[in-house]
Each structure stands twice: as C-alpha cells, then as structure tokens.
Coordinates of C-alpha atoms in Angstrom, one line a residue:
Chain M
M1 CA -107.1 134.5 -36.6
S2 CA -104.2 135.5 -35.0
E3 CA -101.1 134.7 -36.6
R4 CA -98.7 134.7 -33.7
S5 CA -97.3 131.7 -32.5
P6 CA -98.8 130.0 -29.4
A7 CA -95.8 129.2 -27.9
H8 CA -94.7 132.8 -27.8
A9 CA -98.0 134.5 -27.1
A10 CA -97.5 138.2 -26.1
S11 CA -99.0 140.4 -24.3
E12 CA -100.9 143.3 -25.7
N13 CA -97.8 145.7 -24.4
T14 CA -95.3 143.6 -26.3
P15 CA -93.6 143.3 -29.9
A16 CA -95.6 139.9 -31.5
S17 CA -93.6 137.2 -33.0
L18 CA -93.5 136.8 -37.0
P19 CA -94.7 134.0 -38.6
G20 CA -92.0 132.2 -39.9
H21 CA -89.4 134.3 -38.0
E22 CA -85.8 132.5 -37.6
G23 CA -82.7 133.3 -36.1
A24 CA -81.8 135.4 -32.9
G25 CA -83.5 138.3 -34.4
R26 CA -84.4 141.6 -32.1
R27 CA -88.1 140.8 -32.0
T28 CA -88.0 137.1 -30.9
Q29 CA -85.5 138.8 -27.9
L30 CA -88.1 141.3 -27.2
L31 CA -90.9 138.4 -26.4
L32 CA -91.6 138.0 -22.9
P33 CA -92.7 134.8 -21.1
P34 CA -96.3 134.5 -20.6
P35 CA -97.2 136.6 -17.8
A36 CA -97.6 133.7 -15.2
H37 CA -93.9 133.0 -15.5
R38 CA -92.9 136.7 -15.7
A39 CA -90.5 137.4 -12.6
P40 CA -93.0 138.8 -9.6
G41 CA -90.5 142.2 -9.4
T42 CA -90.7 142.6 -13.0
A43 CA -94.3 142.8 -13.2
R44 CA -94.8 144.8 -10.1
S45 CA -92.1 147.2 -11.3
A46 CA -93.8 147.6 -14.6
T47 CA -97.5 148.4 -12.5
G48 CA -95.5 150.9 -10.2
R49 CA -94.3 152.8 -13.3
L50 CA -97.5 152.6 -15.0
V51 CA -98.9 154.2 -11.6
L52 CA -96.6 156.7 -10.9
A53 CA -96.8 158.0 -14.5
W54 CA -100.2 158.5 -14.2
A55 CA -100.4 160.2 -10.9
V56 CA -97.8 162.4 -12.1
V57 CA -100.1 164.1 -14.5
S58 CA -103.8 163.2 -12.4
V59 CA -102.4 165.2 -9.3
P60 CA -102.4 168.6 -11.1
L61 CA -105.1 167.8 -13.3
G62 CA -107.5 166.8 -10.2
Y63 CA -106.3 170.2 -8.5
G64 CA -107.2 171.8 -11.8
I65 CA -110.7 170.1 -11.8
T66 CA -111.6 170.9 -8.1
Q67 CA -110.8 174.5 -8.7
T68 CA -112.9 174.4 -11.3
L69 CA -115.6 173.0 -9.7
I70 CA -115.5 175.1 -6.7
K71 CA -115.9 178.0 -9.3
A72 CA -118.6 176.7 -11.2
A73 CA -120.5 175.7 -8.2
Q74 CA -121.4 179.8 -7.8
L75 CA -123.8 179.1 -10.3
F76 CA -125.8 177.3 -8.3
T77 CA -125.1 178.9 -5.1
G78 CA -125.0 182.7 -7.3
Chain S
M1 CA -75.2 167.1 -30.6
A2 CA -74.2 163.0 -29.4
S3 CA -75.8 163.6 -25.9
L4 CA -79.5 164.0 -27.1
A5 CA -79.0 160.9 -29.2
F6 CA -81.4 159.8 -27.1
L7 CA -83.6 162.1 -28.8
D8 CA -83.4 160.3 -31.9
R9 CA -86.8 158.1 -33.4
R10 CA -84.0 155.1 -33.7
H11 CA -83.7 155.2 -29.8
S12 CA -87.7 156.1 -29.4
I13 CA -88.8 152.2 -29.7
A14 CA -90.3 150.9 -26.9
G15 CA -88.6 148.0 -25.6
E16 CA -89.2 144.7 -23.6
G17 CA -91.9 145.2 -21.1
Y18 CA -93.0 148.7 -22.3
N19 CA -96.8 148.9 -21.6
R20 CA -98.9 151.3 -23.9
W21 CA -100.9 153.1 -21.5
L22 CA -97.8 154.8 -20.3
V23 CA -98.0 157.0 -23.2
P24 CA -101.6 158.6 -22.5
P25 CA -99.6 160.2 -19.6
A26 CA -96.7 161.2 -21.6
A27 CA -98.9 163.1 -23.7
L28 CA -100.7 164.4 -21.2
A29 CA -97.6 166.3 -19.7
V30 CA -97.3 168.1 -22.7
H31 CA -100.8 169.0 -23.3
L32 CA -101.8 169.7 -20.0
S33 CA -98.6 172.2 -20.2
I34 CA -99.5 174.0 -23.4
G35 CA -102.7 174.2 -22.5
Q36 CA -102.2 176.9 -20.4
V37 CA -102.5 179.5 -23.2
Y38 CA -106.3 179.2 -22.8
A39 CA -105.6 180.7 -19.1
F40 CA -103.9 183.5 -20.8
S41 CA -106.7 186.3 -19.7
V42 CA -105.2 185.6 -16.5
F43 CA -102.2 187.9 -17.1
R44 CA -104.5 190.2 -19.2
T45 CA -104.8 193.1 -16.7
P46 CA -101.8 192.7 -14.7
L47 CA -99.7 193.5 -17.8
V48 CA -101.7 196.1 -19.2
D49 CA -100.9 197.8 -16.0
R50 CA -97.3 197.2 -16.6
F51 CA -96.7 198.1 -19.7
G52 CA -99.3 201.3 -19.5
T53 CA -101.0 200.3 -22.6
G54 CA -104.6 199.4 -24.0
E55 CA -106.1 195.9 -24.2
F56 CA -105.3 195.3 -27.9
P57 CA -101.5 195.3 -27.9
I58 CA -101.6 193.0 -24.8
A59 CA -104.2 190.9 -26.9
V60 CA -101.8 190.5 -29.8
I61 CA -99.6 188.5 -27.3
F62 CA -102.2 185.6 -27.5
S63 CA -102.8 186.3 -31.0
I64 CA -99.6 185.7 -32.2
A65 CA -99.1 182.6 -30.3
I66 CA -102.3 181.0 -31.7
V67 CA -100.9 182.0 -35.3
L68 CA -97.4 180.3 -34.4
L69 CA -99.2 177.1 -33.1
G70 CA -100.9 176.8 -36.3
L71 CA -97.7 177.6 -38.6
S72 CA -95.7 175.2 -36.6
A73 CA -98.1 172.5 -36.4
A74 CA -98.8 173.1 -40.5
F75 CA -95.2 173.3 -41.4
G76 CA -93.5 170.9 -38.2
G77 CA -95.9 167.9 -38.8
T78 CA -93.1 166.0 -41.4
W79 CA -90.3 167.0 -39.5
M80 CA -92.0 165.9 -36.6
E81 CA -92.8 162.4 -38.4
R82 CA -89.4 162.0 -39.4
N83 CA -87.9 162.8 -36.3
G84 CA -90.0 161.0 -34.1
P85 CA -92.3 162.5 -31.0
R86 CA -89.3 162.8 -28.2
K87 CA -87.2 165.2 -30.5
A88 CA -90.6 166.9 -31.1
M89 CA -91.7 167.1 -27.2
F90 CA -88.2 168.2 -26.7
L91 CA -88.7 171.0 -28.8
A92 CA -91.9 171.8 -27.9
A93 CA -90.9 172.1 -24.0
C94 CA -88.0 174.0 -25.3
C95 CA -89.9 176.7 -27.2
F96 CA -92.8 176.6 -24.9
S97 CA -90.8 177.0 -21.4
S98 CA -88.2 179.5 -23.0
G99 CA -90.9 181.6 -24.2
F100 CA -92.0 182.3 -20.7
L101 CA -88.4 182.9 -19.7
V102 CA -87.8 185.5 -22.6
G103 CA -91.1 187.0 -21.8
A104 CA -90.5 187.7 -18.1
L105 CA -87.4 189.4 -19.5
G106 CA -89.4 191.7 -21.7
I107 CA -91.8 192.0 -19.0
S108 CA -88.9 193.2 -16.7
T109 CA -87.3 195.3 -19.1
G110 CA -90.5 196.9 -20.0
Q111 CA -90.0 195.7 -23.8
L112 CA -93.0 194.9 -25.1
W113 CA -91.9 193.5 -28.3
L114 CA -89.6 190.4 -26.2
V115 CA -92.6 189.6 -24.8
Y116 CA -94.4 189.3 -28.7
L117 CA -91.1 187.2 -29.3
G118 CA -91.2 185.0 -26.0
Y119 CA -94.8 184.1 -25.2
G120 CA -96.2 184.7 -29.1
V121 CA -93.4 183.6 -31.1
L122 CA -91.2 180.5 -29.2
G123 CA -94.1 179.9 -27.0
G124 CA -96.6 179.6 -30.2
I125 CA -93.7 177.1 -31.8
G126 CA -93.9 175.1 -29.0
L127 CA -97.7 175.2 -28.8
G128 CA -97.7 173.8 -32.4
M129 CA -94.9 171.1 -32.0
G130 CA -96.5 170.3 -28.7
Y131 CA -99.9 169.7 -29.8
I132 CA -99.3 167.8 -32.6
S133 CA -96.3 166.0 -31.5
P134 CA -98.0 163.0 -29.1
V135 CA -101.2 162.4 -31.7
S136 CA -99.5 160.3 -34.2
T137 CA -97.8 158.2 -31.3
L138 CA -101.0 157.7 -29.6
I139 CA -102.8 156.7 -32.8
K140 CA -99.6 153.9 -33.6
W141 CA -99.8 152.6 -30.3
F142 CA -103.9 152.2 -30.1
P143 CA -105.0 151.3 -33.4
D144 CA -107.8 149.5 -31.8
R145 CA -109.3 152.9 -30.0
P146 CA -107.4 156.1 -31.4
G147 CA -110.5 158.3 -30.7
L148 CA -109.9 156.8 -26.8
A149 CA -106.3 157.6 -27.1
T150 CA -106.1 160.9 -28.7
G151 CA -109.4 162.0 -26.3
L152 CA -107.3 161.2 -23.3
A153 CA -104.7 163.6 -24.8
I154 CA -106.3 166.4 -26.0
M155 CA -108.2 166.4 -23.0
G156 CA -105.4 167.5 -21.5
F157 CA -104.9 171.0 -23.6
G158 CA -108.7 171.7 -22.4
G159 CA -107.3 170.7 -18.7
G160 CA -104.4 172.6 -19.0
A161 CA -106.4 176.2 -18.6
L162 CA -108.2 174.8 -15.3
I163 CA -104.5 174.0 -13.8
A164 CA -102.9 177.3 -15.4
S165 CA -105.8 180.0 -14.3
P166 CA -105.8 179.1 -10.7
L167 CA -102.2 178.5 -10.2
S168 CA -101.4 181.6 -12.0
N169 CA -103.4 183.6 -9.7
R170 CA -102.3 182.2 -6.8
L171 CA -98.5 182.7 -7.9
L172 CA -99.6 186.5 -9.4
G173 CA -100.7 187.1 -5.5
V174 CA -97.9 185.3 -3.6
F175 CA -95.3 187.6 -5.2
G176 CA -97.3 190.7 -6.5
G177 CA -99.6 190.6 -3.4
T178 CA -102.3 193.5 -4.3
D179 CA -100.1 194.5 -7.1
L180 CA -100.4 191.7 -9.4
A181 CA -98.1 193.4 -12.0
A182 CA -95.2 193.0 -9.5
G183 CA -95.9 189.3 -9.5
L184 CA -95.8 188.9 -13.6
V185 CA -91.9 188.2 -13.4
P186 CA -91.4 185.6 -10.8
T187 CA -94.6 184.2 -12.3
W188 CA -93.6 183.2 -15.5
I189 CA -90.2 182.2 -14.8
I190 CA -91.6 179.5 -12.2
L191 CA -94.5 178.8 -15.0
G192 CA -91.2 178.2 -17.7
V193 CA -89.3 176.2 -15.2
G194 CA -91.9 173.9 -14.5
Y195 CA -93.8 173.6 -17.5
F196 CA -90.5 172.3 -18.6
A197 CA -89.9 169.6 -16.3
F198 CA -93.1 168.6 -16.9
M199 CA -93.0 168.1 -20.4
M200 CA -89.5 166.8 -20.0
F201 CA -91.4 163.7 -18.1
G202 CA -93.3 163.2 -21.3
V203 CA -90.0 163.2 -23.2
F204 CA -88.6 160.7 -21.0
T205 CA -91.8 158.3 -21.1
V206 CA -92.9 158.5 -24.7
R207 CA -91.9 155.4 -26.9
L208 CA -92.7 154.1 -30.7
P209 CA -94.2 150.9 -31.0
P210 CA -92.1 148.5 -33.1
P211 CA -93.2 148.5 -36.7
D212 CA -94.8 145.0 -36.6
W213 CA -96.2 145.3 -32.7
R214 CA -100.2 145.2 -32.5
P215 CA -102.2 145.0 -29.5
A216 CA -103.5 141.7 -28.7
G217 CA -106.5 140.5 -30.1
Y218 CA -106.8 143.6 -32.5
D219 CA -107.2 142.3 -36.0
P220 CA -106.7 144.8 -38.5
A221 CA -108.7 142.9 -41.5
A222 CA -111.8 142.9 -38.7
R223 CA -111.7 146.5 -38.3
K224 CA -111.7 147.3 -42.2
Q225 CA -115.5 146.0 -42.2
R226 CA -116.2 149.6 -41.5
S227 CA -115.9 151.4 -45.2
M228 CA -114.8 154.4 -43.8
Q229 CA -111.6 152.6 -42.3
T230 CA -108.6 152.6 -44.6
A231 CA -105.5 150.5 -44.2
S232 CA -103.8 151.9 -46.6
H233 CA -102.0 155.3 -46.5
V234 CA -101.8 158.9 -48.0
S235 CA -98.5 161.1 -47.6
A236 CA -99.5 164.6 -45.9
A237 CA -98.9 166.0 -49.6
G238 CA -101.1 163.9 -51.0
A239 CA -103.7 164.6 -48.6
L240 CA -103.7 167.9 -49.6
R241 CA -105.0 166.7 -53.1
T242 CA -107.4 165.1 -51.8
P243 CA -111.2 166.9 -51.4
Q244 CA -111.8 164.2 -47.9
F245 CA -109.1 166.7 -46.7
W246 CA -110.4 169.9 -47.6
L247 CA -114.3 168.9 -46.2
L248 CA -112.8 167.8 -42.8
W249 CA -110.9 171.1 -42.7
V250 CA -114.3 172.9 -43.4
V251 CA -116.0 170.5 -40.5
L252 CA -113.4 171.7 -38.2
F253 CA -113.5 175.3 -39.0
T254 CA -117.0 175.3 -38.5
N255 CA -117.3 173.4 -35.6
V256 CA -114.5 175.4 -34.2
T257 CA -115.6 178.8 -35.1
A258 CA -119.4 177.9 -33.5
G259 CA -117.6 177.0 -30.5
I260 CA -115.7 179.8 -30.0
G261 CA -118.9 181.9 -30.6
I262 CA -120.0 180.9 -27.2
L263 CA -117.0 180.9 -25.3
E264 CA -115.3 184.5 -26.5
Q265 CA -118.8 186.0 -24.7
A266 CA -120.0 183.4 -22.6
S267 CA -119.5 185.5 -19.6
P268 CA -121.1 188.6 -20.9
M269 CA -123.8 186.4 -22.6
V270 CA -125.3 184.8 -19.6
Q271 CA -125.3 188.0 -17.9
D272 CA -127.4 189.3 -21.0
F273 CA -129.8 186.8 -21.2
F274 CA -130.3 186.5 -17.4
P275 CA -130.2 189.8 -15.8
G276 CA -130.3 188.9 -12.2
V277 CA -126.8 186.8 -12.9
T278 CA -123.9 188.2 -11.3
P279 CA -120.2 188.3 -12.4
A280 CA -119.4 185.8 -9.7
T281 CA -122.2 183.5 -11.0
A282 CA -121.1 184.2 -15.2
A283 CA -117.3 182.8 -13.7
G284 CA -118.8 179.9 -12.5
F285 CA -121.2 179.5 -15.8
V286 CA -117.6 180.1 -18.1
G287 CA -115.9 177.8 -15.5
L288 CA -118.6 175.2 -15.7
L289 CA -118.0 175.5 -19.8
S290 CA -114.4 174.7 -19.5
I291 CA -115.6 171.1 -18.0
G292 CA -117.6 170.6 -20.5
N293 CA -114.9 171.5 -23.0
M294 CA -112.5 169.3 -21.2
A295 CA -115.2 166.8 -20.8
G296 CA -116.2 166.4 -24.2
R297 CA -113.0 165.6 -25.5
V298 CA -112.3 162.5 -23.9
C299 CA -115.9 161.0 -23.6
W300 CA -117.5 162.3 -27.2
S301 CA -114.0 161.0 -29.0
S302 CA -113.9 157.6 -26.8
T303 CA -117.3 157.2 -27.7
S304 CA -116.5 157.9 -31.4
D305 CA -114.3 154.3 -31.6
Y306 CA -118.1 153.0 -31.6
L307 CA -120.6 155.2 -33.3
G308 CA -117.8 155.8 -36.0
R309 CA -116.0 159.1 -37.0
K310 CA -118.5 160.2 -39.3
P311 CA -121.8 159.7 -37.1
T312 CA -120.3 161.5 -34.3
Y313 CA -119.3 164.6 -36.1
M314 CA -123.2 164.4 -37.6
L315 CA -124.2 164.7 -33.8
Y316 CA -121.3 167.5 -33.4
L317 CA -122.4 169.5 -36.3
G318 CA -126.2 168.6 -36.6
G319 CA -126.9 168.3 -32.8
G320 CA -125.1 171.5 -32.4
A321 CA -127.4 173.6 -35.3
V322 CA -130.1 172.0 -33.3
L323 CA -129.0 173.3 -29.5
F324 CA -127.8 176.7 -31.4
F325 CA -131.3 177.2 -32.6
L326 CA -132.9 176.7 -29.0
V327 CA -130.5 178.7 -27.6
T328 CA -131.5 181.7 -29.7
T329 CA -135.3 181.0 -29.4
A330 CA -135.6 179.5 -25.9
G331 CA -132.2 179.9 -24.4
S332 CA -133.7 182.7 -22.0
A333 CA -136.6 180.5 -20.6
A334 CA -134.4 179.2 -17.8
L335 CA -131.2 179.2 -16.6
P336 CA -130.3 175.5 -16.2
F337 CA -132.0 174.9 -19.6
F338 CA -129.4 177.7 -20.9
V339 CA -126.5 176.2 -19.0
V340 CA -127.5 172.7 -20.2
L341 CA -127.6 173.9 -23.8
S342 CA -124.2 175.9 -23.6
F343 CA -122.6 172.8 -22.0
L344 CA -123.4 170.5 -24.7
I345 CA -122.3 173.0 -27.4
I346 CA -119.4 173.4 -25.8
S347 CA -118.9 169.5 -25.3
F348 CA -119.3 169.1 -29.1
Y349 CA -116.7 171.6 -29.5
G350 CA -114.5 169.8 -27.9
G351 CA -115.2 166.7 -28.7
G352 CA -114.5 167.9 -32.6
F353 CA -110.8 168.7 -31.8
A354 CA -110.2 165.8 -30.0
T355 CA -111.9 163.0 -32.8
V356 CA -110.3 165.1 -35.7
P357 CA -107.2 162.8 -35.2
A358 CA -108.8 159.6 -35.6
Y359 CA -111.1 161.0 -38.2
L360 CA -107.6 161.7 -40.0
K361 CA -106.2 158.5 -39.6
D362 CA -109.7 156.5 -40.7
L363 CA -109.2 158.3 -44.2
F364 CA -105.3 158.6 -44.3
G365 CA -103.8 155.7 -42.5
T366 CA -100.9 156.1 -39.9
Y367 CA -98.0 157.2 -41.8
Q368 CA -98.3 160.6 -41.8
V369 CA -101.1 161.4 -39.5
G370 CA -99.3 163.7 -37.5
A371 CA -98.3 165.6 -40.2
I372 CA -101.7 165.5 -41.3
H373 CA -102.8 166.8 -38.6
G374 CA -100.8 169.6 -38.2
R375 CA -101.8 171.0 -41.9
L376 CA -105.4 170.4 -40.8
L377 CA -105.1 172.8 -37.6
T378 CA -105.0 175.7 -40.0
A379 CA -108.4 175.1 -39.6
W380 CA -108.4 176.4 -35.9
S381 CA -106.2 179.0 -37.0
A382 CA -108.9 180.4 -39.2
A383 CA -111.5 179.8 -36.9
G384 CA -110.0 181.7 -34.2
V385 CA -110.0 184.8 -36.0
A386 CA -113.4 184.3 -37.5
G387 CA -115.3 182.9 -34.4
P388 CA -114.4 186.3 -32.6
T389 CA -114.4 188.5 -35.4
I390 CA -118.1 187.1 -36.6
V391 CA -119.5 187.5 -33.2
T392 CA -118.2 190.9 -32.1
L393 CA -119.3 192.6 -35.4
L394 CA -123.0 191.5 -35.6
T395 CA -123.7 191.4 -31.8
E396 CA -122.5 195.0 -31.9
S397 CA -124.2 195.9 -34.8
Q398 CA -127.4 194.7 -33.2
R399 CA -126.9 196.7 -30.1
R400 CA -126.2 199.6 -32.7
A401 CA -129.2 198.8 -33.6
G402 CA -131.0 198.9 -30.1
L403 CA -131.2 195.7 -29.5
E404 CA -130.7 194.8 -25.8
G405 CA -130.5 191.0 -23.6
P406 CA -130.9 188.0 -25.7
A407 CA -132.1 190.0 -28.7
A408 CA -128.4 191.1 -29.5
Y409 CA -126.9 187.7 -29.6
R410 CA -129.7 186.1 -32.1
L411 CA -128.3 187.1 -35.5
S412 CA -124.7 186.1 -34.5
L413 CA -126.0 182.3 -33.4
L414 CA -128.3 182.4 -36.1
V415 CA -125.0 182.5 -38.2
M416 CA -123.7 179.6 -36.3
V417 CA -126.4 177.9 -36.9
G418 CA -125.9 178.3 -40.6
L419 CA -122.3 177.4 -40.1
L420 CA -122.9 174.5 -38.6
A421 CA -125.4 173.2 -41.4
V422 CA -122.4 173.9 -44.1
G423 CA -120.1 171.7 -41.6
F424 CA -122.6 169.0 -41.2
T425 CA -122.8 168.9 -45.5
A426 CA -119.4 168.8 -45.7
N427 CA -119.2 166.2 -43.0
F428 CA -122.0 164.2 -45.2
L429 CA -120.0 164.5 -48.2
I430 CA -116.8 162.8 -47.1
R431 CA -115.8 159.1 -48.5
P432 CA -113.3 157.0 -48.4
V433 CA -110.3 158.4 -50.5
D434 CA -109.4 157.0 -53.7
A435 CA -106.9 154.5 -54.0
R436 CA -105.0 156.6 -56.2
H437 CA -103.8 159.1 -53.5
H438 CA -102.4 155.6 -51.7
V439 CA -98.7 155.6 -51.5
Q440 CA -96.8 152.9 -52.9
A441 CA -95.9 150.6 -50.9
E442 CA -92.1 151.1 -51.4
T443 CA -92.4 154.7 -50.6
V444 CA -93.0 154.7 -47.1
P445 CA -89.8 152.7 -45.6
A446 CA -87.7 155.4 -47.2
A447 CA -89.4 157.8 -44.8
Y448 CA -87.6 156.3 -42.0
P449 CA -84.6 155.9 -42.8
E450 CA -83.4 155.2 -39.0
E451 CA -85.7 152.4 -39.1
G452 CA -84.1 150.8 -42.0
G453 CA -81.2 150.5 -39.6
G454 CA -83.3 149.1 -37.0
R455 CA -84.0 146.2 -39.6
E456 CA -80.1 145.8 -40.1
E457 CA -80.3 144.8 -36.6
T458 CA -82.8 142.1 -37.5
A459 CA -81.1 140.6 -40.3
G460 CA -82.3 136.9 -38.9
R461 CA -85.9 138.1 -40.0
T462 CA -87.7 136.7 -43.0
A463 CA -88.8 139.3 -45.7
Q464 CA -92.3 138.3 -44.7
P465 CA -93.5 141.1 -42.5
A466 CA -96.1 140.8 -40.0
P467 CA -99.7 141.9 -39.9
G468 CA -99.7 144.8 -38.3
L469 CA -101.1 148.3 -38.9
G470 CA -101.4 148.1 -42.2
A471 CA -97.9 148.5 -42.5
P472 CA -96.7 149.8 -45.7
G473 CA -94.7 147.6 -47.8
S474 CA -96.0 144.8 -46.1
V475 CA -97.9 141.8 -48.3
H476 CA -100.9 142.5 -45.7
H477 CA -101.0 145.9 -47.1
A478 CA -101.0 145.8 -50.6
E479 CA -104.0 142.4 -50.1
T480 CA -105.7 145.3 -48.0
S481 CA -105.3 147.8 -50.9
R482 CA -107.0 145.5 -53.1
A483 CA -109.7 144.5 -51.1
E484 CA -110.6 147.7 -50.2
R485 CA -111.1 148.4 -54.0
S486 CA -112.9 145.8 -54.8
R487 CA -115.4 146.5 -52.4
R488 CA -116.2 150.3 -54.1

C-alpha cells in the first residue's frame, strides 16, 4: 500500500511526499499538482524535451542500424 | 573549479518535473560514443600504411584501450559513486575525445607512442568511466525495471560500432580519397570533437533521483518476494569478499569468452564453413551479428525483469552451450541454420553484458552497484585476452594438423561448450548474499556528504524516512533486512 498522501499523489516522475512530513521542506515544494491541474505549457515543454532527447540519440542510432542492415542484406543477396 | 560546480553530485539531483525517461537517452549518448571502440578495425589498414609497421603494433592500440577500460572501470567506480554521474560522464567525455585529438597529433607527426597514449590510454580511461557512469543512476531511477534500463544504455555500446564503422569509412573517404591514410587526421579530429559534444548532451541531461524517490506504483516490499532480490546493500569492498561476486565474475568471463570465440573469427569462419560465401557476404554476416549483439542487449536484459536474472543467465549459458554444440556438429548443414545459431549466440553475448548490472543490483543492492560493476568488468578484460587466444591458438593448431573447413574450428568450439558449462554451474551456485556482508545502516549516509548538505535544506522533515529503494539508514531498510533473514 502506498504511503503517499492521496492529496499529494505524485506521478512517477516526481519525488514522493513523506508520511508525517511537516514544514516547508524541499520535498513538498517539489510536488507537482495532479496532472489535470498542471499548466498545459509545462506539460508540453516536458514532453517536448523528452521527444528531443530521444531524437538526439535515435537519429545516429537509426543511421547506424540502417547502414548495417544494408550491409547485412548482402548475406541474402550474395 | 567553481565553473564546474554544476557537475557535483549535490547539483545533479533532479528537480521538479524531471522525467526519468530522460536518463536512458543521456546514457545512450555516452555509450553510443564509446561504442566506437568496436569499430577500431576500420582504422587498422590506414594506420598500418601511415606508420609502415606490421599489424601487431597497430593492434596494440586497441589492446591498450581495452586494458585501460577494465582498469579505469575497476578503480574508478568508487570515485564515480561518490562524485555522481555527471562528473563521471564529463571525465569520460574529456578523456575519450582528447584521446582522439592526441592520437591525431601522433598520426600527424608520425609518433606511434602518441597514438598509444591518446587513443589507448586516454581513450581507454574514457571508455571505462563512460561505460559505468550511467549504470548506477539508471538502476536508481528504474528499480522496477533495471534490466530494461541498463539494457537500453548498454545497447548503446553495441550500437556505437554500427554508427562509427560507416561514419569513419565515409570520413576517411571524404578526406583521403583513395589514400585512406591521408584521411586519418581530419577524421580523428572530427570524431573527437563530435563525440565530446554528443557525450556532453548526456552530461547536461542526466540527473540523480532524490533519495526518497520511487516510481509510482512501485512497492519494494512486493519486489522482495523474489528470493534473489535484496533490499539490503553491500559495499564494493564487501562485495569482493562474497562468493557471489566471484561466481558472477566466472559467469561473465565465460559468457564473454564464448561470444568472442564467434565474433573474433566470424568472417573467416562463415567462409570456411561454406566455401561459396564471398567476402562481401561474409561482411553481411558480420553486420547481422552486430545487430544481434545490440538487440540481445536490450531484449534479453528486458526479459530478465520478468524471468529473473538467474534463469536468464541459465538461458545464456545453458542455451549457449547447446547452440555452440549444434554449430560444431551440424552448423555446416545449411547457411541459414548457421546464421540463426550464430545470431542467437551473439545475442546471448550482448545480453550477458546488459543484464549483469541488474543481477548485481539484485545481489548487492544499489548502494555501490556502479563500483561493483566496474570491478566485475575485469572479467571482460580477461575474456578479451582469453577468448581470441583460445580461438586463435586452437584453430591454428588444428590447421597445422591438416584439418580444414569446419573441422578446424571443432576443438575451439567444443572448448567454448565446456566454458559455458562452467559458467552455467557458477550461475547455478549463486545464492542470496549473506546478511553479514550487508553494510550497517549508519555507514551509507556518511558516503554521501554532499547529500548530507542537501538534507540540511529539508530540515523541516521528520526523522522518519520514506520507503524507497531500500534506502540505507531507513527504518524500512532495517525491517527489510530482518524480514529477509527470517525467510532464510
């Protein structure tokens, strides 16, 4: 059973609240509001950063895989 | 230096809104770069032409790099755990890229020793630090799926050669034309600068999770139901005193040696097994094995999250032994059959690399898993020497005895079967680590003084820690340890 406060349910991307936590500790300040209440711009920029990060590594990896598959095709074409 | 303070562990803690799925591309950026080492053979002939030497002095460059990889991973792991992934990745980027630049200077001035120093020593240190730098961080972010997380990163090491090989060939051709040796210096400079930029993307992107963070829905207590998964922690020094570490060392050594047994001789082997195969077709076979190496790292390692690490290694080692036996006895029956067997063997080779960090996490916890991983990689260094040596010596001895074609490989392949059987036995003998090796709860916080500073910022917290990753020093950690001991 989760020990997080239901009122502060965090996404898997955010630090969890501490049971019995009191005071203005850094952890509670790091809690995001539920996704439904999060500013749309914030969610979009976070998604955009994620897409960009994966694109940065996927493009060269895709190039390498494509080149290798072209070479590997010679195994079947002789 | 104050300007580099952002690399400190204390400044690497994730802030609001950070998504853990940013960590795998950060790790991939590093591994895709250092994976270039597997494509070093592209430079072999141009370097031989440039320096006018035989092949052996040029092959020594690669060997130095691999030895330094093992040494830096083994000795740098504890430093990496203490200073955090960003500093370790930054060090890796500086060393790996400067290795190319120093090497380019050596090529330009005709001084081979500078190439040894550059690509070999500096580059090797970059390889080792780069290899281990993201692993511990990934395991901390993905305690629910460590196999998938580390598989994604270590897949990059296999994928790095897929990028570097065609890219290097193209650069050599652009700058050298038909004289590839003339293209070496600009190629190495471009690679050095390019890899530095790419790895710095990883440095800027990676973060550590806060100490009390865990994924939504992740319940460490439920995960502990698997007897082979601990919620306690063992230090790097303590791990060396456990039989489990050395059994896993044998597992990795045998798996890597066997895989190298195929990789090292893939092209001549397929041509000897099937005399009609042309060099171009053999190159295609090698390319397919590279795909298998990369795919195995992510697919098998991810599968281990569901199968469990020990059963997965039973597949690698036991299944691998069967496959080697089939290659020996029936591999020459048909080319597609031989290709499928080899593809699976090499996928197990890649999977063995990618799954081992998660295995270490299961056995030793997350406290110093990166450092333990670094020390375990000495098995890779040993296999890098043993594998080619076994294969070359045995195959050549069989040829001197008059055996040709598939028969010349039979003895070396059967030796690999035996090695995998040894590895299978070692894996079978692995049991949960005895509690006497677990670190005391109060020991762990002292290892992270910068995080102690961070805790002062949260002085409003109560002393009760959150359930998390079996966080050492927590009440949850002590209860877990007692629960584990009571089950044995």
